[in-house]
Coordinates of C-alpha atoms and ligand atoms in Angstrom, one line a residue:
M229 CA 13.1 5.7 -14.9
T230 CA 13.6 9.7 -14.7
T231 CA 15.8 11.9 -12.9
A232 CA 15.1 10.6 -9.6
T233 CA 18.5 11.4 -7.9
T234 CA 18.7 15.0 -9.4
A235 CA 15.3 15.8 -7.9
T236 CA 16.4 14.3 -4.5
N237 CA 19.2 17.0 -4.1
A238 CA 16.5 19.9 -4.7
T239 CA 15.3 21.5 -1.8
T240 CA 11.7 21.4 -1.1
P241 CA 9.0 24.2 -0.5
T242 CA 6.9 23.6 2.8
T243 CA 3.3 22.6 2.3
S244 CA 2.1 22.4 5.8
T245 CA -1.5 23.8 4.7
T246 CA -1.9 21.0 1.9
P247 CA -4.8 18.7 2.9
S248 CA -3.9 15.3 3.9
V249 CA -6.0 13.3 1.3
A250 CA -5.6 13.9 -2.5
T251 CA -7.6 13.3 -5.7
T252 CA -7.0 12.0 -9.0
A253 CA -7.2 15.4 -10.2
T254 CA -4.1 16.5 -8.2
F255 CA -1.5 14.3 -10.2
T256 CA -3.3 14.5 -13.4
A257 CA -2.9 18.4 -13.5
D258 CA 1.0 18.0 -12.7
P259 CA 2.2 14.6 -12.9
A260 CA 5.8 15.6 -13.2
G261 CA 5.6 17.6 -9.5
H262 CA 4.5 14.2 -8.0
R263 CA 6.6 11.4 -6.8
V264 CA 5.2 8.3 -5.3
L265 CA 6.0 5.6 -2.7
T266 CA 3.7 2.9 -1.7
G267 CA 4.1 -0.5 -0.7
D268 CA 3.1 -3.9 0.9
R269 CA 4.3 -6.4 3.5
P270 CA 5.6 -9.3 2.3
T271 CA 3.4 -11.4 4.4
G272 CA 1.4 -13.3 1.9
P273 CA 0.0 -13.1 -1.4
L274 CA -1.6 -9.8 -2.8
H275 CA -5.3 -9.8 -2.6
L276 CA -8.4 -7.9 -3.9
G277 CA -8.2 -5.3 -1.2
H278 CA -4.7 -4.2 -2.6
Y279 CA -5.9 -4.2 -6.0
F280 CA -8.8 -2.0 -5.7
G281 CA -7.3 -0.3 -2.4
T282 CA -3.8 0.7 -4.0
L283 CA -2.4 -1.3 -6.8
H284 CA -5.0 0.0 -9.6
N285 CA -4.1 3.5 -8.4
R286 CA -0.2 3.1 -8.5
V287 CA -0.5 1.8 -12.2
Q288 CA -2.9 4.6 -13.0
L289 CA 0.0 6.9 -11.7
Q290 CA 2.8 5.1 -13.5
N291 CA 1.1 5.3 -16.7
Q292 CA 0.3 9.2 -16.5
G293 CA 3.9 9.5 -15.9
V294 CA 4.3 10.0 -12.0
E295 CA 7.6 8.6 -10.8
M296 CA 7.1 6.1 -8.4
F297 CA 9.0 3.9 -5.6
V298 CA 7.4 0.7 -4.2
V299 CA 8.9 -0.6 -1.2
I300 CA 8.3 -4.5 -0.1
A301 CA 8.7 -3.9 3.7
D302 CA 10.3 -6.9 4.7
Y303 CA 11.6 -5.8 7.9
Q304 CA 8.3 -4.7 8.7
V305 CA 7.2 -8.3 8.9
I306 CA 8.4 -8.8 12.5
T307 CA 6.4 -5.8 14.0
D308 CA 3.4 -8.7 14.7
R309 CA 4.9 -11.5 14.6
D310 CA 8.1 -13.5 15.9
I311 CA 9.4 -15.2 12.4
A312 CA 9.3 -13.6 9.1
D313 CA 8.1 -16.6 7.7
R314 CA 8.7 -17.5 3.8
L315 CA 10.3 -14.1 3.3
A316 CA 11.9 -14.6 0.3
E317 CA 9.4 -16.5 -1.7
H318 CA 6.4 -13.8 -0.4
T319 CA 8.8 -10.9 -1.6
E320 CA 9.3 -12.4 -4.9
N321 CA 5.2 -13.2 -5.2
L322 CA 4.9 -9.4 -4.8
V323 CA 6.7 -8.6 -7.7
L324 CA 5.1 -11.0 -9.5
D325 CA 1.7 -9.7 -8.7
Y326 CA 3.0 -6.0 -9.5
L327 CA 4.1 -6.8 -12.8
A328 CA 1.1 -8.9 -13.4
A329 CA -1.0 -6.1 -12.4
G330 CA 0.7 -3.5 -14.6
L331 CA 3.8 -2.2 -12.8
D332 CA 6.7 -1.9 -15.2
P333 CA 9.9 -1.8 -13.3
D334 CA 11.5 0.5 -16.0
R335 CA 9.6 3.1 -14.7
A336 CA 8.6 2.1 -11.3
T337 CA 11.7 1.1 -8.7
I338 CA 10.5 -1.6 -6.7
F339 CA 12.8 -2.6 -4.1
A340 CA 13.0 -4.4 -0.5
H341 CA 13.3 -2.4 2.5
S342 CA 16.3 -4.4 3.9
A343 CA 18.1 -3.5 0.9
V344 CA 18.3 0.1 1.6
P345 CA 20.1 0.4 4.8
V346 CA 19.6 4.5 5.1
L347 CA 16.0 3.7 5.7
N348 CA 16.8 2.4 9.3
Q349 CA 19.3 5.3 9.7
L350 CA 16.3 7.8 9.0
L351 CA 14.6 6.1 11.9
L352 CA 16.5 7.9 14.5
P353 CA 16.2 11.6 13.6
F354 CA 12.6 10.7 12.9
L355 CA 12.1 8.9 16.1
S356 CA 13.3 11.8 18.2
L357 CA 10.6 14.2 16.7
V358 CA 7.3 12.0 17.9
S359 CA 6.2 11.4 21.3
V360 CA 5.6 8.0 23.0
A361 CA 1.8 9.2 23.4
E362 CA 1.4 9.9 19.8
L363 CA 2.9 6.4 18.9
N364 CA 0.8 5.2 21.7
R365 CA -2.6 6.3 20.4
N366 CA -2.2 5.1 16.8
P367 CA -5.5 3.4 15.6
T368 CA -3.7 1.3 13.0
V369 CA -1.0 0.1 15.4
K370 CA -4.0 -0.8 17.8
D371 CA -5.5 -2.9 15.5
E372 CA -2.9 -4.5 14.3
I373 CA -1.7 -5.5 17.7
A374 CA -5.2 -7.0 18.3
H375 CA -4.7 -8.9 15.2
S376 CA -0.4 -9.8 16.1
R377 CA 0.5 -13.1 16.2
Q378 CA 2.8 -12.3 19.3
S379 CA 2.0 -12.8 22.6
A380 CA 3.6 -9.6 23.6
V381 CA 3.6 -6.6 21.8
N382 CA 7.0 -5.7 20.6
G383 CA 9.0 -2.3 20.6
L384 CA 9.3 -2.2 16.9
M385 CA 5.3 -2.3 16.5
F386 CA 5.1 1.2 18.1
T387 CA 7.6 2.5 15.9
Y388 CA 6.1 1.3 12.6
P389 CA 4.7 4.6 11.6
A390 CA 8.2 6.1 12.0
H391 CA 9.4 3.4 9.9
Q392 CA 7.1 4.4 7.3
A393 CA 8.0 8.0 7.3
A394 CA 11.4 7.1 6.6
D395 CA 10.2 4.6 3.3
I396 CA 8.1 7.6 2.2
L397 CA 10.5 10.6 2.9
F398 CA 13.9 8.8 1.7
C399 CA 12.6 9.3 -1.9
K400 CA 10.6 12.8 -1.0
A401 CA 7.7 11.5 -1.9
N402 CA 4.7 13.8 -1.6
L403 CA 1.9 11.5 -2.9
V404 CA 1.0 7.8 -1.4
P405 CA -1.9 5.6 -2.5
V406 CA -3.0 3.6 0.5
G407 CA -6.0 1.8 2.2
Q408 CA -7.9 3.6 4.6
D409 CA -6.0 1.7 7.6
Q410 CA -2.9 3.6 6.5
L411 CA -4.1 7.2 7.1
P412 CA -3.1 7.1 10.7
H413 CA 0.3 6.4 9.6
L414 CA 0.5 8.6 7.2
E415 CA -0.1 11.5 9.7
V416 CA 2.5 10.3 11.6
A417 CA 4.6 10.8 8.4
R418 CA 3.4 14.2 7.9
T419 CA 4.2 15.2 11.4
I420 CA 7.7 14.1 11.0
A421 CA 8.3 15.9 7.8
R422 CA 6.9 19.3 9.5
R423 CA 8.7 18.8 12.4
F424 CA 12.2 18.0 10.9
N425 CA 11.6 20.9 8.3
E426 CA 11.3 23.2 10.9
R427 CA 13.7 22.1 13.4
Y428 CA 16.5 21.6 10.6
P429 CA 16.0 24.1 8.0
H430 CA 18.8 24.6 5.1
A431 CA 21.0 27.5 5.6
D432 CA 19.0 29.3 2.9
G433 CA 15.5 28.8 4.7
G434 CA 14.7 25.8 2.3
T435 CA 12.9 22.4 3.9
V436 CA 14.4 19.1 3.1
F437 CA 11.3 17.1 3.1
P438 CA 8.0 17.3 1.4
T439 CA 4.7 17.0 3.5
P440 CA 3.2 13.7 1.9
R441 CA -0.7 13.2 0.9
A442 CA -2.6 9.9 0.8
L443 CA -4.2 9.1 -2.3
L444 CA -7.4 6.6 -1.5
S445 CA -9.4 4.8 -4.3
D446 CA -12.6 4.0 -4.5
A447 CA -12.3 1.2 -2.3
P448 CA -10.3 2.3 0.5
L449 CA -11.5 -0.5 2.8
L450 CA -12.6 -4.0 1.1
L451 CA -14.0 -6.2 3.4
G452 CA -12.6 -9.7 3.4
T453 CA -14.9 -12.9 3.8
D454 CA -15.3 -12.6 7.4
G455 CA -16.8 -9.2 7.5
G456 CA -13.2 -7.8 8.7
K457 CA -10.5 -5.9 6.5
M458 CA -9.4 -8.1 3.9
S459 CA -6.2 -8.7 4.7
K460 CA -3.5 -11.2 3.7
S461 CA -2.7 -12.7 7.1
R462 CA -6.1 -13.1 8.4
G463 CA -7.3 -15.9 6.1
N464 CA -10.2 -14.0 4.5
S465 CA -8.7 -12.6 1.1
V466 CA -9.4 -13.3 -2.4
P467 CA -5.8 -13.6 -3.7
L468 CA -5.1 -11.9 -7.2
G469 CA -3.3 -15.3 -8.2
A470 CA -6.0 -17.8 -7.3
T471 CA -7.4 -20.2 -9.4
E472 CA -11.5 -19.3 -11.0
D473 CA -12.3 -22.6 -8.8
E474 CA -10.4 -21.3 -5.6
T475 CA -12.2 -17.8 -6.2
A476 CA -15.6 -19.6 -6.4
R477 CA -14.9 -21.4 -3.3
I478 CA -13.7 -18.5 -1.3
I479 CA -16.7 -15.8 -2.2
R480 CA -19.2 -19.0 -1.7
G481 CA -18.1 -18.8 2.0
A482 CA -18.3 -15.0 2.4
R483 CA -20.4 -13.7 5.2
T484 CA -23.7 -12.3 4.4
D485 CA -27.1 -12.1 6.1
A486 CA -30.6 -13.3 5.8
D487 CA -32.2 -10.7 3.7
R488 CA -33.1 -11.8 0.1
R489 CA -33.0 -8.1 -1.0
I490 CA -29.8 -6.8 -2.2
N491 CA -29.0 -3.6 -2.0
Y492 CA -26.1 -1.0 -1.3
D493 CA -26.0 0.4 1.9
P494 CA -22.4 0.1 3.5
A495 CA -23.1 1.8 6.8
N496 CA -26.0 -1.0 7.7
R497 CA -25.1 -3.8 5.6
P498 CA -21.2 -3.9 5.2
E499 CA -20.9 -7.3 4.1
V500 CA -23.4 -7.6 1.2
S501 CA -22.4 -4.0 0.5
S502 CA -18.9 -4.9 0.2
L503 CA -19.5 -7.8 -2.2
V504 CA -21.9 -5.6 -4.3
L505 CA -18.9 -3.0 -4.5
L506 CA -16.5 -5.6 -5.4
A507 CA -18.6 -6.7 -8.1
A508 CA -19.2 -3.0 -9.5
L509 CA -15.5 -2.1 -9.5
C510 CA -14.7 -5.4 -11.5
Q511 CA -17.7 -4.4 -14.1
D512 CA -16.7 -0.6 -13.9
R513 CA -20.3 0.4 -12.8
A514 CA -22.1 1.9 -10.1
P515 CA -22.7 -0.5 -7.0
E516 CA -26.3 0.8 -6.8
E517 CA -27.0 -0.3 -10.6
I518 CA -25.5 -4.0 -9.6
A519 CA -27.9 -4.0 -6.6
E520 CA -30.9 -3.1 -8.3
E521 CA -30.3 -5.6 -10.9
L522 CA -29.8 -8.4 -8.2
G523 CA -33.2 -7.3 -6.5
D524 CA -34.6 -10.1 -4.4
G525 CA -32.0 -12.6 -5.9
G526 CA -30.4 -13.1 -2.3
A527 CA -27.1 -13.7 -1.2
A528 CA -26.5 -16.8 -3.6
A529 CA -27.3 -15.0 -6.7
L530 CA -24.7 -12.0 -5.4
K531 CA -22.1 -14.3 -4.9
R532 CA -22.4 -16.1 -8.4
T533 CA -22.2 -12.4 -9.8
V534 CA -19.4 -11.5 -8.1
T535 CA -17.4 -14.6 -8.6
D536 CA -18.0 -14.1 -12.5
S537 CA -17.3 -10.7 -12.0
V538 CA -14.0 -11.2 -10.6
N539 CA -12.9 -13.9 -12.5
E540 CA -13.6 -12.2 -15.9
Y541 CA -12.0 -9.2 -14.3
L542 CA -9.0 -10.9 -13.6
R543 CA -8.4 -13.3 -16.4
P544 CA -6.1 -11.4 -18.0
L545 CA -4.1 -10.6 -15.1
R546 CA -3.9 -14.1 -14.0
A547 CA -2.2 -15.3 -17.5
R548 CA 0.4 -12.4 -17.3
R549 CA 0.9 -13.7 -13.9
A550 CA 1.4 -17.1 -15.2
E551 CA 3.6 -16.5 -17.8
L552 CA 5.9 -14.3 -15.4
A553 CA 5.7 -17.0 -12.8
A554 CA 7.9 -19.1 -15.0
D555 CA 11.1 -16.6 -14.5
R556 CA 12.3 -16.2 -10.8
G557 CA 15.5 -15.0 -12.1
H558 CA 13.9 -12.1 -13.5
L559 CA 11.8 -11.4 -10.6
R560 CA 14.9 -11.5 -8.4
Q561 CA 16.6 -9.1 -11.4
V562 CA 13.9 -6.5 -10.5
L563 CA 15.0 -6.2 -7.2
R564 CA 18.4 -5.9 -7.6
D565 CA 18.0 -3.2 -10.0
G566 CA 15.3 -1.4 -7.9
A567 CA 17.5 -1.6 -4.8
E568 CA 20.1 -0.1 -6.6
R569 CA 18.4 2.9 -7.6
A570 CA 16.6 3.5 -4.3
N571 CA 19.9 3.2 -2.7
A572 CA 21.1 6.1 -4.8
V573 CA 18.1 8.0 -4.2
A574 CA 18.5 7.0 -0.4
D575 CA 22.4 8.2 -0.2
A576 CA 21.8 11.7 -1.3
T577 CA 18.8 12.1 1.1
L578 CA 20.8 11.1 4.2
D579 CA 23.8 13.3 2.8
E580 CA 21.1 15.9 2.9
V581 CA 19.6 15.0 6.4
R582 CA 23.4 15.1 7.8
K583 CA 24.2 18.1 6.8
V584 CA 21.5 20.1 7.7
M585 CA 21.7 18.3 11.2
G586 CA 25.5 19.2 11.5
A587 CA 26.3 15.7 11.6
I588 CA 29.0 15.8 9.1
Ligands
LIG1230 P1 -1.2 -7.9 6.6 O1 -2.4 -8.9 6.9 O2 0.1 -8.4 6.6 O3 -0.9 -6.5 7.7 P2 -2.4 -6.5 4.4 O4 -3.4 -7.4 3.7 O5 -3.3 -5.4 5.6 O6 -1.2 -7.4 5.0 P3 -0.6 -4.7 3.7 O7 0.6 -4.7 3.1 O8 -0.6 -4.5 5.6 O9 -1.5 -5.8 3.5 O10 -1.1 -3.3 3.0 C1 -0.4 -3.1 1.5 C2 -1.2 -1.6 1.3 O11 -2.5 -2.2 1.0 C3 -1.6 -0.8 2.5 O12 -1.6 0.9 1.4 C4 -3.2 -0.9 2.8 O13 -4.0 0.4 3.1 C5 -3.8 -1.5 1.6 N1 -4.6 -2.5 2.0 C6 -4.6 -3.6 2.7 N2 -5.8 -4.3 2.5 C7 -6.6 -3.4 2.0 C8 -8.3 -3.4 1.6 N3 -8.6 -4.4 2.5 N4 -8.6 -2.5 1.6 C9 -8.0 -1.5 0.7 N5 -6.8 -1.6 0.7 C10 -6.0 -2.3 1.6
LIG1231 MG1 -1.5 -4.7 7.3

């Protein structure tokens, strides 16, 4: 862990003209100039969408020396359901998936949202900076409402993007590896950062927050077995921790079409193309090449290739996962250490926020 607390005390230049999506070149050129915040909700086991959507990028960023914070967004589970079911178990299992995928708790600060109270304090000024209309038209909120397990939409759901802004900005993260569904939320975080900086500058004209940018992977929206976004809560995912037989069964059940010719055409054949992409990502090859090889083999051959590629690719991760799973105490210790570090950074940011707001 590097100098998280000191960096938090520094004022940050305004970067409002920076484009909102970064590329890998952005951070490889300057790892020390970047701080990452990413995270997941503890609503179930991580799946291939997470892995190729963000987790793989997180591990790469960490290994390049970019400082990293990973929030397990436990409070945010109750945005779209009445009860946060099996919360402790899901939270520990996320830590397990992170470590198995290569996140190193000595370098990455992994913590639960509920263990850092400052995140909720930041929500008040942040909410005052966005209008109800802006929160209302967020397409991701609409999609999440459509898949919600509640009979009525609760107020927390509409404030979800402002929560995420607090998660990102408490540690002054300027890079956020996410899947495509999170881009509208990140726009809200950028708006909040800009408006906060304009409304509450430091006495010397410096600003409190950076304007964070998204980092998208080569698979920003991996589809699940039903053709919709692969999601933990939609019963359409291939969990990282699944056995090889379970993986084969899940992929066999994936939706495809009747055309025997396999090609890579995400716009017109999204389900088939998503499977081709999955095999390509696992084999580190171009999807067009995989499709060409499969030729007229049909869906059965495609699914066999995908199953073999996924199982082979995940074998080392799954072996590490099984070893790590034997020590639940270690997983809880990772969360305690992470919370301690995150709280120190959060307290320093809140002090600064109170100061510029004249709230001392
Ligand atoms: P839930 O169904 O409970 O919302 P989820 O599977 O959507 O779960 P989240 O915890 O909401 O997972 O998302 C965590 C991160 O993983 C986000 O950055 C999100 O963009 C990314 N992600 C989730 N699903 C996919 C996917 N299918 N493809 C690419 N990235 C994804
Ligand atoms: Mg989600």
